[in-house]
Short mmCIF file of C-alpha atoms in Angstrom, two decimals:
data_model
loop_
_atom_site.label_atom_id
_atom_site.label_comp_id
_atom_site.label_asym_id
_atom_site.label_seq_id
_atom_site.Cartn_x
_atom_site.Cartn_y
_atom_site.Cartn_z
CA ASP A 1 -8.93 14.60 -19.68
CA PHE A 2 -6.46 11.72 -19.39
CA MET A 3 -4.73 12.67 -22.64
CA LYS A 4 -4.03 16.22 -21.44
CA GLN A 5 -2.49 15.81 -18.04
CA GLY A 6 -1.58 18.98 -16.22
CA GLN A 7 -0.83 19.83 -12.64
CA GLY A 8 -2.59 18.25 -9.68
CA MET A 9 -3.88 19.39 -6.31
CA LEU A 10 -4.37 17.99 -2.85
CA LEU A 11 -7.16 19.60 -0.84
CA LEU A 12 -7.69 18.84 2.84
CA TYR A 13 -11.06 19.65 4.42
CA THR A 14 -12.59 19.45 7.88
CA MET A 15 -16.16 18.42 8.64
CA LYS A 16 -16.70 21.83 10.24
CA ASN A 17 -16.44 23.54 6.88
CA PRO A 18 -16.82 21.07 4.00
CA SER A 19 -17.21 23.84 1.41
CA PHE A 20 -13.71 25.31 1.72
CA PRO A 21 -10.37 23.48 2.14
CA GLU A 22 -8.10 24.01 5.17
CA TYR A 23 -4.98 23.12 3.18
CA VAL A 24 -4.24 23.45 -0.54
CA LEU A 25 -1.14 21.71 -1.89
CA SER A 26 -0.29 21.80 -5.59
CA SER A 27 1.73 19.16 -7.45
CA GLU A 28 3.43 18.85 -10.83
CA SER A 29 1.36 15.82 -11.85
CA GLY A 30 -2.30 14.82 -11.37
CA VAL A 31 -3.04 13.19 -7.98
CA MET A 32 -4.58 9.72 -8.39
CA CYS A 33 -4.83 8.45 -4.81
CA LEU A 34 -3.81 9.10 -1.22
CA ASP A 35 -3.78 7.43 2.18
CA PHE A 36 -3.42 8.90 5.68
CA HIS A 37 -1.16 7.11 8.13
CA ASN A 38 -3.12 5.57 11.02
CA ASP A 39 -0.68 6.47 13.80
CA HIS A 40 0.68 9.67 12.26
CA PRO A 41 -2.37 11.29 10.62
CA TYR A 42 -0.33 14.31 9.47
CA LEU A 43 1.52 12.00 7.04
CA MET A 44 -0.04 11.27 3.64
CA ALA A 45 1.18 8.83 1.01
CA VAL A 46 0.21 10.06 -2.45
CA GLY A 47 0.28 8.44 -5.90
CA PHE A 48 0.51 10.47 -9.13
CA TYR A 49 -0.48 10.13 -12.77
CA ASP A 50 3.15 10.22 -13.88
CA GLY A 51 3.95 7.09 -11.82
CA ASN A 52 5.64 8.84 -8.92
CA VAL A 53 4.74 8.46 -5.25
CA ALA A 54 5.37 10.95 -2.45
CA ILE A 55 4.92 11.55 1.27
CA TYR A 56 3.47 14.87 2.42
CA ASN A 57 3.75 16.13 5.97
CA VAL A 58 0.86 18.50 6.75
CA LYS A 59 2.70 19.83 9.82
CA LYS A 60 5.27 21.47 7.55
CA ALA A 61 4.34 24.86 6.12
CA THR A 62 5.23 23.94 2.56
CA SER A 63 3.33 22.59 -0.42
CA GLN A 64 6.29 20.40 -1.41
CA PRO A 65 6.33 16.71 -0.43
CA SER A 66 8.81 15.67 2.26
CA TYR A 67 9.80 12.60 0.22
CA ARG A 68 9.29 11.80 -3.44
CA SER A 69 10.23 8.94 -5.74
CA SER A 70 12.18 9.50 -8.94
CA ALA A 71 13.09 7.60 -12.09
CA LYS A 72 16.32 6.64 -10.35
CA SER A 73 14.54 5.30 -7.26
CA GLY A 74 12.25 3.02 -9.26
CA LYS A 75 9.07 5.00 -9.87
CA HIS A 76 6.14 3.40 -11.71
CA THR A 77 5.93 3.88 -15.47
CA GLU A 78 2.12 4.22 -15.49
CA PRO A 79 -0.46 5.99 -13.25
CA VAL A 80 -0.53 4.90 -9.59
CA TRP A 81 -4.07 3.75 -8.76
CA GLN A 82 -3.77 3.13 -5.05
CA VAL A 83 -1.39 3.64 -2.12
CA LYS A 84 -1.74 2.05 1.33
CA TRP A 85 0.30 2.48 4.49
CA GLN A 86 1.48 -0.68 6.22
CA LYS A 87 2.84 -1.43 9.68
CA ASP A 88 6.39 -0.22 10.27
CA ASP A 89 9.04 -2.72 9.19
CA MET A 90 11.41 -4.63 11.52
CA ASP A 91 13.66 -1.59 11.89
CA ASN A 92 10.67 0.68 12.70
CA ASN A 93 10.86 2.39 9.32
CA LEU A 94 7.66 3.78 7.85
CA ASN A 95 6.47 1.96 4.74
CA PHE A 96 3.62 1.93 2.25
CA PHE A 97 2.61 0.00 -0.86
CA SER A 98 1.56 1.24 -4.29
CA ILE A 99 -0.13 -0.37 -7.30
CA SER A 100 -0.03 0.82 -10.90
CA SER A 101 -1.12 -0.03 -14.45
CA ASP A 102 2.50 -1.04 -15.09
CA GLY A 103 1.73 -4.34 -13.34
CA ARG A 104 4.04 -3.71 -10.36
CA ILE A 105 3.12 -3.71 -6.70
CA VAL A 106 5.86 -1.83 -4.92
CA SER A 107 6.78 -1.49 -1.26
CA TRP A 108 8.26 1.92 -0.36
CA THR A 109 10.28 2.23 2.84
CA LEU A 110 11.47 5.45 4.41
CA VAL A 111 15.16 4.90 5.17
CA LYS A 112 17.35 7.84 6.25
CA ASN A 113 15.41 10.54 4.41
CA GLU A 114 14.93 8.64 1.18
CA LEU A 115 12.30 6.31 -0.28
CA VAL A 116 13.68 2.84 -0.96
CA HIS A 117 11.60 0.62 -3.22
CA THR A 118 11.14 -3.16 -3.44
CA ASP A 119 9.03 -4.82 -6.12
CA VAL A 120 6.68 -7.15 -4.26
CA ILE A 121 4.87 -8.63 -7.26
CA LYS A 122 4.86 -8.22 -11.03
CA LEU A 123 1.47 -9.08 -12.52
CA SER A 124 1.62 -11.06 -15.74
CA VAL A 125 -1.18 -12.16 -18.04
CA GLU A 126 -1.32 -15.96 -18.34
CA GLY A 127 -0.67 -17.51 -21.71
CA THR A 128 0.76 -14.34 -23.25
CA THR A 129 4.44 -15.18 -23.45
CA MET A 130 5.53 -13.91 -26.85
CA GLN A 131 8.62 -14.69 -28.86
CA GLY A 132 10.66 -11.51 -29.04
CA PRO A 133 13.69 -10.67 -31.18
CA GLU A 134 16.67 -13.05 -30.92
CA GLY A 135 14.59 -15.67 -29.10
CA LEU A 136 13.73 -13.48 -26.10
CA GLN A 137 10.64 -14.51 -24.16
CA LEU A 138 8.43 -11.45 -23.65
CA GLN A 139 5.72 -11.52 -21.02
CA THR A 140 2.68 -9.23 -21.22
CA LEU A 141 2.28 -7.45 -17.90
CA GLY A 142 -1.10 -7.35 -16.19
CA CYS A 143 -2.52 -3.97 -15.18
CA GLY A 144 -3.15 -3.57 -11.45
CA THR A 145 -6.11 -1.35 -10.58
CA SER A 146 -6.76 -1.80 -6.85
CA PHE A 147 -5.57 -3.72 -3.82
CA ASP A 148 -6.35 -4.23 -0.13
CA PHE A 149 -4.48 -5.75 2.80
CA HIS A 150 -6.09 -8.19 5.20
CA LYS A 151 -7.07 -6.61 8.50
CA LYS A 152 -5.50 -9.34 10.69
CA ILE A 153 -3.25 -11.53 8.53
CA ASP A 154 -0.42 -9.11 7.88
CA TYR A 155 1.10 -10.76 4.79
CA LEU A 156 -2.18 -11.39 2.92
CA PHE A 157 -3.54 -9.02 0.30
CA LEU A 158 -5.86 -8.93 -2.71
CA VAL A 159 -5.12 -7.38 -6.09
CA GLY A 160 -7.75 -6.38 -8.67
CA THR A 161 -6.73 -6.11 -12.32
CA GLU A 162 -7.85 -4.54 -15.57
CA GLU A 163 -8.43 -8.04 -16.98
CA GLY A 164 -11.13 -8.71 -14.34
CA LYS A 165 -9.13 -11.17 -12.26
CA ILE A 166 -8.54 -10.87 -8.51
CA TYR A 167 -5.29 -12.33 -7.16
CA LYS A 168 -4.81 -13.41 -3.57
CA CYS A 169 -1.17 -12.66 -2.79
CA SER A 170 1.38 -12.90 -0.03
CA LYS A 171 4.08 -10.33 0.70
CA TYR A 172 6.51 -13.25 1.00
CA TYR A 173 5.99 -14.84 -2.45
CA SER A 174 6.79 -12.50 -5.29
CA SER A 175 6.76 -15.07 -8.08
CA GLN A 176 3.40 -16.74 -7.53
CA PHE A 177 -0.14 -16.09 -6.30
CA LEU A 178 -1.89 -17.96 -3.50
CA ASP A 179 -5.11 -18.02 -5.54
CA VAL A 180 -6.78 -16.49 -8.60
CA PHE A 181 -10.46 -15.53 -8.78
CA GLU A 182 -12.01 -15.21 -12.26
CA ALA A 183 -14.02 -12.40 -10.77
CA HIS A 184 -15.29 -10.01 -13.46
CA HIS A 185 -15.58 -9.58 -17.23
CA MET A 186 -14.08 -6.09 -17.14
CA ALA A 187 -11.68 -4.08 -14.95
CA VAL A 188 -11.95 -4.56 -11.18
CA ASP A 189 -12.40 -0.99 -9.96
CA SER A 190 -12.22 -1.74 -6.25
CA VAL A 191 -11.58 -4.68 -3.93
CA SER A 192 -11.70 -4.60 -0.12
CA TRP A 193 -11.80 -6.92 2.89
CA ASN A 194 -14.73 -6.78 5.29
CA PRO A 195 -13.65 -4.87 8.43
CA TYR A 196 -15.21 -7.50 10.74
CA HIS A 197 -15.31 -10.88 9.02
CA LEU A 198 -11.85 -12.26 8.28
CA LYS A 199 -12.89 -14.40 5.30
CA VAL A 200 -15.10 -11.97 3.40
CA PHE A 201 -14.21 -9.43 0.73
CA ILE A 202 -16.13 -7.36 -1.81
CA SER A 203 -15.30 -6.35 -5.38
CA CYS A 204 -16.86 -4.11 -8.01
CA SER A 205 -16.29 -3.70 -11.70
CA SER A 206 -17.07 -1.81 -14.88
CA ASP A 207 -19.11 -4.93 -15.86
CA TRP A 208 -21.98 -3.45 -13.76
CA THR A 209 -21.62 -5.89 -10.86
CA VAL A 210 -20.74 -5.90 -7.17
CA LYS A 211 -19.72 -9.32 -5.81
CA ILE A 212 -19.22 -10.55 -2.24
CA TRP A 213 -16.74 -13.40 -1.74
CA ASP A 214 -15.45 -15.83 0.87
CA HIS A 215 -11.72 -16.02 0.07
CA THR A 216 -11.70 -19.79 0.66
CA ILE A 217 -14.36 -20.36 -2.06
CA LYS A 218 -13.83 -19.70 -5.78
CA THR A 219 -17.39 -18.54 -6.59
CA PRO A 220 -19.03 -15.37 -5.26
CA MET A 221 -21.60 -15.56 -2.43
CA PHE A 222 -23.67 -12.62 -3.63
CA ILE A 223 -23.84 -10.86 -7.00
CA TYR A 224 -25.58 -7.51 -7.53
CA ASP A 225 -26.18 -6.04 -10.99
CA LEU A 226 -26.41 -2.23 -10.68
CA ASN A 227 -27.27 -1.51 -14.37
CA SER A 228 -24.23 0.68 -14.89
CA ALA A 229 -20.44 0.49 -14.47
CA VAL A 230 -19.58 0.43 -10.74
CA GLY A 231 -16.77 2.89 -9.95
CA ASP A 232 -16.24 2.10 -6.27
CA VAL A 233 -17.59 0.07 -3.36
CA ALA A 234 -16.96 0.50 0.38
CA TRP A 235 -17.88 -1.45 3.52
CA SER A 236 -19.35 0.60 6.34
CA PRO A 237 -17.21 0.90 9.49
CA TYR A 238 -20.16 0.28 11.86
CA SER A 239 -21.80 -2.86 10.46
CA SER A 240 -20.48 -6.00 8.79
CA THR A 241 -23.51 -6.25 6.48
CA VAL A 242 -23.66 -2.66 5.17
CA PHE A 243 -21.86 -1.45 2.06
CA ALA A 244 -22.26 1.37 -0.44
CA ALA A 245 -21.43 1.53 -4.15
CA VAL A 246 -21.42 4.26 -6.78
CA THR A 247 -22.23 3.83 -10.47
CA THR A 248 -21.25 5.89 -13.50
CA ASP A 249 -24.88 6.92 -14.11
CA GLY A 250 -24.50 9.26 -11.12
CA LYS A 251 -26.17 7.10 -8.45
CA ALA A 252 -25.14 5.98 -4.97
CA HIS A 253 -26.50 2.67 -3.65
CA VAL A 254 -26.59 1.63 0.03
CA PHE A 255 -27.14 -2.05 0.91
CA ASP A 256 -27.73 -3.82 4.22
CA LEU A 257 -27.64 -7.59 3.73
CA SER A 258 -29.23 -8.25 7.12
CA ILE A 259 -32.35 -6.30 6.06
CA ASN A 260 -32.51 -7.11 2.34
CA LYS A 261 -30.23 -9.65 0.63
CA TYR A 262 -31.48 -8.90 -2.87
CA GLU A 263 -31.59 -5.16 -3.46
CA ALA A 264 -30.37 -1.80 -2.17
CA LEU A 265 -32.13 -0.05 0.72
CA CYS A 266 -31.49 3.22 -1.05
CA THR A 267 -30.53 4.26 -4.59
CA GLN A 268 -30.09 7.98 -4.98
CA LEU A 269 -29.04 10.24 -7.83
CA VAL A 270 -26.09 12.30 -6.60
CA VAL A 271 -24.84 13.99 -9.78
CA ALA A 272 -27.31 14.86 -12.52
CA LYS A 273 -25.10 16.02 -15.37
CA LYS A 274 -24.90 13.59 -18.28
CA LYS A 275 -21.17 14.01 -18.83
CA ASN A 276 -20.29 13.57 -15.17
CA LYS A 277 -19.49 10.20 -13.57
CA ILE A 278 -19.10 9.28 -9.91
CA THR A 279 -15.74 7.67 -9.26
CA HIS A 280 -15.37 7.17 -5.49
CA ILE A 281 -17.27 6.69 -2.24
CA GLN A 282 -15.96 6.53 1.32
CA PHE A 283 -17.57 6.22 4.76
CA ASN A 284 -16.47 8.50 7.58
CA PRO A 285 -15.02 6.16 10.27
CA VAL A 286 -16.90 7.91 13.11
CA TYR A 287 -19.93 9.82 11.82
CA PRO A 288 -22.83 8.55 9.63
CA VAL A 289 -21.49 10.47 6.65
CA VAL A 290 -20.34 9.36 3.19
CA ILE A 291 -18.28 11.40 0.77
CA ILE A 292 -18.60 10.93 -2.97
CA GLY A 293 -16.17 12.15 -5.62
CA ASP A 294 -16.92 12.67 -9.31
CA GLU A 295 -15.07 13.28 -12.58
CA GLN A 296 -15.73 17.03 -12.52
CA GLY A 297 -13.66 17.36 -9.35
CA HIS A 298 -16.60 17.82 -6.98
CA VAL A 299 -16.77 16.15 -3.59
CA THR A 300 -20.28 15.70 -2.17
CA SER A 301 -20.74 14.91 1.52
CA LEU A 302 -24.02 13.19 2.43
CA LYS A 303 -25.50 12.18 5.76
CA LEU A 304 -27.02 8.71 6.04
CA SER A 305 -30.64 8.84 7.24
CA PRO A 306 -31.41 6.85 10.45
CA ASN A 307 -32.96 3.93 8.52
CA LEU A 308 -29.70 3.50 6.57
CA ARG A 309 -27.67 3.04 9.75
CA ARG A 310 -30.00 0.92 11.82
CA MET A 311 -28.40 -0.79 14.79
CA PRO A 312 -29.66 -4.14 16.17
CA LYS A 313 -32.64 -3.64 18.49
CA GLU A 314 -32.52 -4.74 22.10
CA LYS A 315 -34.95 -7.48 23.07
CA LYS A 316 -36.78 -7.09 26.37
CA GLY A 317 -34.97 -8.58 29.32
CA GLN A 318 -32.04 -9.51 27.10
CA GLU A 319 -28.63 -8.05 27.38
CA VAL A 320 -27.68 -6.64 24.00
CA LYS A 321 -24.29 -7.81 22.79
CA LYS A 322 -22.17 -5.31 20.99
CA GLY A 323 -18.89 -5.30 19.21
CA PRO A 324 -17.12 -7.30 16.53
CA GLU A 325 -18.43 -10.74 17.66
CA VAL A 326 -22.01 -9.69 16.89
CA GLU A 327 -21.02 -8.31 13.49
CA ILE A 328 -19.16 -11.49 12.57
CA ALA A 329 -22.10 -13.69 13.67
CA LYS A 330 -24.53 -11.53 11.70
CA LEU A 331 -22.63 -11.89 8.44
CA ASP A 332 -21.80 -15.55 9.08
CA LYS A 333 -25.50 -16.35 9.42
CA LEU A 334 -26.18 -14.83 5.99
CA LEU A 335 -23.23 -16.56 4.35
CA ASN A 336 -24.23 -19.95 5.76
CA LEU A 337 -27.56 -19.62 3.99
CA VAL A 338 -25.66 -19.25 0.74
CA ARG A 339 -23.03 -21.90 1.47
CA GLU A 340 -25.43 -24.74 2.42
CA PRO A 341 -26.70 -25.72 -1.05
CA GLU A 342 -23.11 -25.93 -2.30
CA SER A 343 -21.98 -28.22 0.49
CA LYS A 344 -24.99 -30.55 0.00
CA ALA A 345 -24.22 -30.79 -3.68
#
């Protein structure tokens, strides 16, 4: 219950025993999001309901975070919806970004045992400058809900908002956006770049839709209506054309654009209770497994059946190409089918 916030917990599991956690760490405030560091997997950045962020070190035998923000060090004033580690800065300091409903995207750098913050962007809602007392100009802040950094272009990132817009931003310009997509009619619940194709990203929203975009074009390439608010969407790590989404009616949907451009290969009920909603889905980076989280605090791990992780077949006498080039070509071919009518017009 969002109105009755209590303590939070971080549970760490292994695939060997998904029914019981290896580590249990308790926190003063509800945990909203976390991210493991790529090069130091024992380090976790965590965002809390009370607007704080922290870094936990699993190697240390304590349930307290190694570093934590405070009101003095510029914590968020609203819940933190997402945290993401970034490459070390010029001085080799660890750093991560956070996004919150307070409209701030903040960069946190670990300098000499403390977290130093820099506001990267403040989201504002266009056309909402109000006249305050004594002639002050008051700007309504936008509410950030999700963000994702480009896989190759280090400074480029996308921000989804509660108003339904997606902003294309640069780490180097804090006052303006590179582009604005009028993406959805309701909150953007998730936005993420394709792991293979450098131009493509996906977004989902409470307006029941999942949309696939080319960031150089203002209109979506593909739109899927899933008949219920979409809580999360994730690209698969093994194919450029596969993604999965979860909807609040308790269903998980798996798509493969190269097999069917129009509908899901699989739609499965994961949680049956009426009052329960699925909120998150994530692919395992190595195994054909997805994990799904719901509002009741359950995490369900599911294995993808072989037909949901089909790899390209080898043709006789032909050397099968593997790797990112094939994945990029596969998605490009599909997108060109969509782009052609527009360019002729």
